[in-house]
Short mmCIF file of N, CA and C in Angstrom, two decimals:
data_model
loop_
_atom_site.label_atom_id
_atom_site.label_comp_id
_atom_site.label_asym_id
_atom_site.label_seq_id
_atom_site.Cartn_x
_atom_site.Cartn_y
_atom_site.Cartn_z
N UNK Q 1 -2.95 2.11 -9.78
CA UNK Q 1 -3.79 1.96 -10.70
C UNK Q 1 -3.72 3.22 -11.56
N UNK Q 2 -4.27 3.46 -12.80
CA UNK Q 2 -4.39 4.56 -13.47
C UNK Q 2 -5.82 4.54 -14.03
N UNK Q 3 -6.15 5.71 -14.52
CA UNK Q 3 -7.20 6.01 -15.43
C UNK Q 3 -7.06 5.66 -16.90
N UNK Q 4 -7.38 4.61 -17.42
CA UNK Q 4 -7.16 4.58 -19.03
C UNK Q 4 -8.27 5.15 -19.90
N UNK Q 5 -8.08 6.36 -20.46
CA UNK Q 5 -9.25 7.03 -20.91
C UNK Q 5 -9.50 6.24 -22.31
N UNK Q 6 -10.90 6.22 -22.75
CA UNK Q 6 -11.20 5.57 -23.76
C UNK Q 6 -11.36 6.59 -25.05
N UNK Q 7 -11.75 6.35 -26.13
CA UNK Q 7 -11.95 7.25 -27.29
C UNK Q 7 -12.87 8.44 -26.73
N UNK Q 8 -13.72 8.15 -26.09
CA UNK Q 8 -14.57 9.20 -25.48
C UNK Q 8 -14.30 9.62 -24.12
N UNK Q 9 -13.32 10.34 -24.00
CA UNK Q 9 -13.14 10.78 -22.67
C UNK Q 9 -13.05 12.38 -22.44
N UNK Q 10 -13.64 12.68 -21.27
CA UNK Q 10 -13.88 14.07 -21.01
C UNK Q 10 -12.63 14.51 -20.57
N UNK Q 11 -12.68 16.09 -20.49
CA UNK Q 11 -11.49 16.72 -20.13
C UNK Q 11 -10.88 16.45 -18.56
N UNK Q 12 -11.91 16.00 -17.84
CA UNK Q 12 -11.43 15.65 -16.31
C UNK Q 12 -10.79 14.42 -16.43
N UNK Q 13 -11.06 13.47 -16.98
CA UNK Q 13 -10.49 12.07 -17.28
C UNK Q 13 -9.19 12.13 -17.99
N UNK Q 14 -9.12 13.14 -18.95
CA UNK Q 14 -7.81 13.28 -19.92
C UNK Q 14 -6.92 14.14 -18.52
N UNK Q 15 -7.24 14.76 -17.79
CA UNK Q 15 -6.19 15.55 -16.88
C UNK Q 15 -5.79 14.40 -15.86
N UNK Q 16 -6.45 13.44 -15.92
CA UNK Q 16 -5.92 12.60 -14.61
C UNK Q 16 -5.39 11.04 -15.27
N UNK Q 17 -5.34 11.16 -16.61
CA UNK Q 17 -4.85 10.03 -17.32
C UNK Q 17 -3.38 9.70 -17.17
N UNK Q 18 -3.07 8.38 -16.70
CA UNK Q 18 -1.72 8.09 -16.68
C UNK Q 18 -0.97 8.54 -15.45
N UNK Q 19 -1.83 9.14 -14.68
CA UNK Q 19 -1.47 9.68 -13.26
C UNK Q 19 -1.60 8.41 -12.15
N UNK Q 20 -0.66 8.02 -11.33
CA UNK Q 20 -1.04 6.90 -10.52
C UNK Q 20 -2.03 7.41 -9.46
N UNK Q 21 -2.93 6.35 -8.90
CA UNK Q 21 -3.81 6.76 -8.02
C UNK Q 21 -3.82 5.26 -7.05
N UNK Q 22 -3.92 5.48 -5.96
CA UNK Q 22 -3.95 4.53 -5.03
C UNK Q 22 -5.44 3.99 -5.11
N UNK Q 23 -5.42 2.72 -4.91
CA UNK Q 23 -6.74 1.91 -5.11
C UNK Q 23 -7.88 2.37 -4.24
N UNK Q 24 -7.61 2.79 -2.89
CA UNK Q 24 -8.64 3.24 -1.75
C UNK Q 24 -8.62 4.73 -2.12
N UNK Q 25 -8.04 5.45 -3.00
CA UNK Q 25 -8.44 6.71 -3.26
C UNK Q 25 -9.12 6.90 -4.64
N UNK Q 26 -9.31 5.89 -5.40
CA UNK Q 26 -9.85 6.03 -6.87
C UNK Q 26 -11.42 6.47 -6.86
N UNK Q 27 -11.60 7.53 -7.63
CA UNK Q 27 -12.83 8.03 -7.85
C UNK Q 27 -13.57 7.04 -8.78
N UNK Q 28 -14.90 7.16 -8.38
CA UNK Q 28 -15.95 6.48 -9.28
C UNK Q 28 -15.91 6.98 -10.62
N UNK Q 29 -16.02 6.06 -11.52
CA UNK Q 29 -16.27 6.39 -12.99
C UNK Q 29 -17.55 6.03 -13.43
N UNK Q 30 -18.35 7.06 -14.40
CA UNK Q 30 -17.61 8.20 -14.80
C UNK Q 30 -17.33 9.34 -13.68
N UNK Q 31 -16.40 10.14 -14.11
CA UNK Q 31 -16.08 11.08 -13.20
C UNK Q 31 -17.11 11.94 -12.95
N UNK Q 32 -17.12 12.70 -11.81
CA UNK Q 32 -18.16 13.84 -11.48
C UNK Q 32 -17.98 14.97 -12.56
N UNK Q 33 -18.65 15.39 -13.35
CA UNK Q 33 -18.50 16.55 -14.44
C UNK Q 33 -18.37 16.01 -15.74
N UNK Q 34 -18.45 14.57 -15.89
CA UNK Q 34 -18.12 13.93 -17.26
C UNK Q 34 -19.30 14.37 -18.08
N UNK Q 35 -18.73 15.06 -19.39
CA UNK Q 35 -19.87 15.58 -20.24
C UNK Q 35 -20.14 14.57 -21.55
N UNK Q 36 -19.47 13.34 -21.33
CA UNK Q 36 -19.69 12.29 -22.53
C UNK Q 36 -20.83 11.80 -22.53
N UNK Q 37 -21.48 11.25 -23.84
CA UNK Q 37 -22.83 10.55 -23.64
C UNK Q 37 -22.38 9.12 -23.15
N UNK Q 38 -21.14 8.71 -23.53
CA UNK Q 38 -20.90 7.16 -23.32
C UNK Q 38 -19.46 7.37 -22.75
N UNK Q 39 -19.17 6.88 -21.57
CA UNK Q 39 -17.77 6.93 -20.94
C UNK Q 39 -17.17 5.63 -21.28
N UNK Q 40 -16.04 5.62 -21.81
CA UNK Q 40 -15.14 4.57 -21.94
C UNK Q 40 -14.11 4.56 -21.01
N UNK Q 41 -13.99 5.29 -20.23
CA UNK Q 41 -12.83 5.23 -19.19
C UNK Q 41 -12.96 4.07 -18.38
N UNK Q 42 -11.47 3.59 -17.97
CA UNK Q 42 -11.45 2.17 -17.23
C UNK Q 42 -10.29 2.41 -16.40
N UNK Q 43 -10.38 1.60 -15.28
CA UNK Q 43 -8.93 1.56 -14.40
C UNK Q 43 -8.20 0.48 -15.08
N UNK Q 44 -7.02 0.48 -14.94
CA UNK Q 44 -5.95 -0.39 -15.23
C UNK Q 44 -5.01 -0.48 -13.92
N UNK Q 45 -5.06 -1.69 -13.44
CA UNK Q 45 -4.33 -1.75 -12.03
C UNK Q 45 -2.81 -2.13 -12.68
N UNK Q 46 -1.95 -2.01 -11.98
CA UNK Q 46 -0.37 -2.08 -11.97
C UNK Q 46 -0.02 -3.16 -10.98
N UNK Q 47 0.97 -3.82 -11.26
CA UNK Q 47 1.64 -4.75 -10.31
C UNK Q 47 2.29 -3.97 -9.21
N UNK Q 48 2.34 -4.83 -8.12
CA UNK Q 48 3.20 -3.79 -6.88
C UNK Q 48 4.76 -3.72 -7.48
N UNK Q 49 5.16 -2.43 -7.08
CA UNK Q 49 6.40 -2.08 -7.44
C UNK Q 49 7.70 -2.90 -6.77
N UNK Q 50 7.11 -3.48 -5.59
CA UNK Q 50 8.19 -4.11 -4.95
C UNK Q 50 8.43 -5.68 -5.55
N UNK Q 51 9.76 -5.92 -5.84
CA UNK Q 51 10.24 -7.22 -6.67
C UNK Q 51 9.94 -8.36 -5.67
N UNK Q 52 10.22 -8.19 -4.41
CA UNK Q 52 10.08 -9.54 -3.48
C UNK Q 52 9.50 -8.86 -2.14
N UNK Q 53 9.28 -9.91 -1.32
CA UNK Q 53 8.86 -9.40 0.10
C UNK Q 53 9.85 -8.82 0.91
N UNK Q 54 9.81 -7.91 1.28
CA UNK Q 54 11.08 -7.43 2.26
C UNK Q 54 11.08 -8.01 3.77
N UNK Q 55 9.95 -8.52 4.03
CA UNK Q 55 9.80 -9.09 5.51
C UNK Q 55 10.83 -10.25 5.52
N UNK Q 56 11.02 -11.18 4.49
CA UNK Q 56 11.81 -12.20 4.45
C UNK Q 56 13.01 -12.19 4.97
N UNK Q 57 13.73 -10.84 4.74
CA UNK Q 57 14.99 -10.42 5.06
C UNK Q 57 15.12 -9.86 6.61
N UNK Q 58 13.99 -9.37 6.96
CA UNK Q 58 13.67 -8.79 8.28
C UNK Q 58 14.05 -9.94 9.55
N UNK Q 59 15.13 -9.51 10.55
CA UNK Q 59 14.98 -10.61 11.75
C UNK Q 59 14.08 -9.94 12.52
N UNK Q 60 13.79 -10.91 13.66
CA UNK Q 60 13.33 -10.41 14.87
C UNK Q 60 14.04 -9.75 15.72
N UNK Q 61 13.46 -9.08 16.64
CA UNK Q 61 14.20 -8.30 17.55
C UNK Q 61 15.14 -9.18 18.45
N UNK Q 62 14.62 -10.34 18.69
CA UNK Q 62 15.31 -11.22 19.58
C UNK Q 62 16.63 -11.66 18.74
N UNK Q 63 16.47 -11.82 17.52
CA UNK Q 63 17.61 -12.44 16.57
C UNK Q 63 18.72 -11.12 16.59
N UNK Q 64 18.49 -9.82 16.45
CA UNK Q 64 19.11 -8.80 16.51
C UNK Q 64 19.95 -8.53 17.74
N UNK Q 65 18.90 -8.24 18.90
CA UNK Q 65 19.42 -7.84 20.09
C UNK Q 65 19.90 -9.19 21.27
N UNK Q 66 19.41 -10.14 20.86
CA UNK Q 66 19.63 -11.16 21.67
C UNK Q 66 18.79 -11.06 22.96
N UNK Q 67 18.96 -11.99 23.64
CA UNK Q 67 17.97 -12.14 24.89
C UNK Q 67 18.82 -11.54 26.14
N UNK Q 68 19.83 -10.68 26.25
CA UNK Q 68 20.39 -9.86 27.26
C UNK Q 68 19.29 -9.17 28.10
N UNK Q 69 18.25 -8.70 27.62
CA UNK Q 69 17.30 -7.98 28.61
C UNK Q 69 16.07 -8.63 29.01
N UNK Q 70 16.17 -10.18 28.72
CA UNK Q 70 15.24 -11.01 28.85
C UNK Q 70 15.41 -11.45 30.48
N UNK Q 71 14.50 -10.85 31.24
CA UNK Q 71 14.49 -11.17 32.73
C UNK Q 71 14.03 -12.50 33.01
N UNK Q 72 13.26 -13.07 32.09
CA UNK Q 72 12.63 -14.19 32.45
C UNK Q 72 13.51 -15.49 32.63
N UNK Q 73 14.53 -15.46 31.78
CA UNK Q 73 15.74 -16.36 31.79
C UNK Q 73 16.45 -16.58 33.28
N UNK Q 74 16.54 -15.35 33.85
CA UNK Q 74 17.12 -15.49 35.34
C UNK Q 74 16.09 -15.93 36.31
N UNK Q 75 16.67 -17.20 37.01
CA UNK Q 75 15.63 -17.66 38.04
C UNK Q 75 15.70 -16.85 39.43
N UNK Q 76 14.56 -17.01 39.93
CA UNK Q 76 14.41 -16.35 41.27
C UNK Q 76 14.84 -14.95 41.28
N UNK Q 77 14.32 -14.11 40.36
CA UNK Q 77 14.68 -12.60 40.41
C UNK Q 77 14.09 -11.94 41.52
N UNK Q 78 12.99 -12.48 42.17
CA UNK Q 78 12.47 -11.70 43.11
C UNK Q 78 13.04 -11.89 44.59
N UNK Q 79 13.71 -13.10 44.85
CA UNK Q 79 14.47 -13.15 45.98
C UNK Q 79 15.65 -12.16 45.89
N UNK Q 80 16.30 -11.74 44.76
CA UNK Q 80 17.33 -10.73 44.65
C UNK Q 80 16.95 -9.27 45.08
N UNK Q 81 15.73 -9.07 45.12
CA UNK Q 81 15.29 -7.68 45.68
C UNK Q 81 15.43 -7.53 46.99
N UNK Q 82 15.03 -8.67 47.71
CA UNK Q 82 14.84 -8.61 49.31
C UNK Q 82 15.96 -8.75 50.00
#
């Protein structure tokens, strides 16, 4: 998201204008030190930069490595130890 400064924007808002801000790090508007009688600043959200879900293309570990190390498929593994 970005701060979209309105007509009455303080210098702090102008300095932050058009710079990307993470949603969980966004300051509260009006900004501290805002000296405008009426603050017109607003947040503008942008769409996610990813075009698609990358998880769809990922394979599970089992698909990549196979079941070679899965000892549960071997029967009676305890008897082999003794």
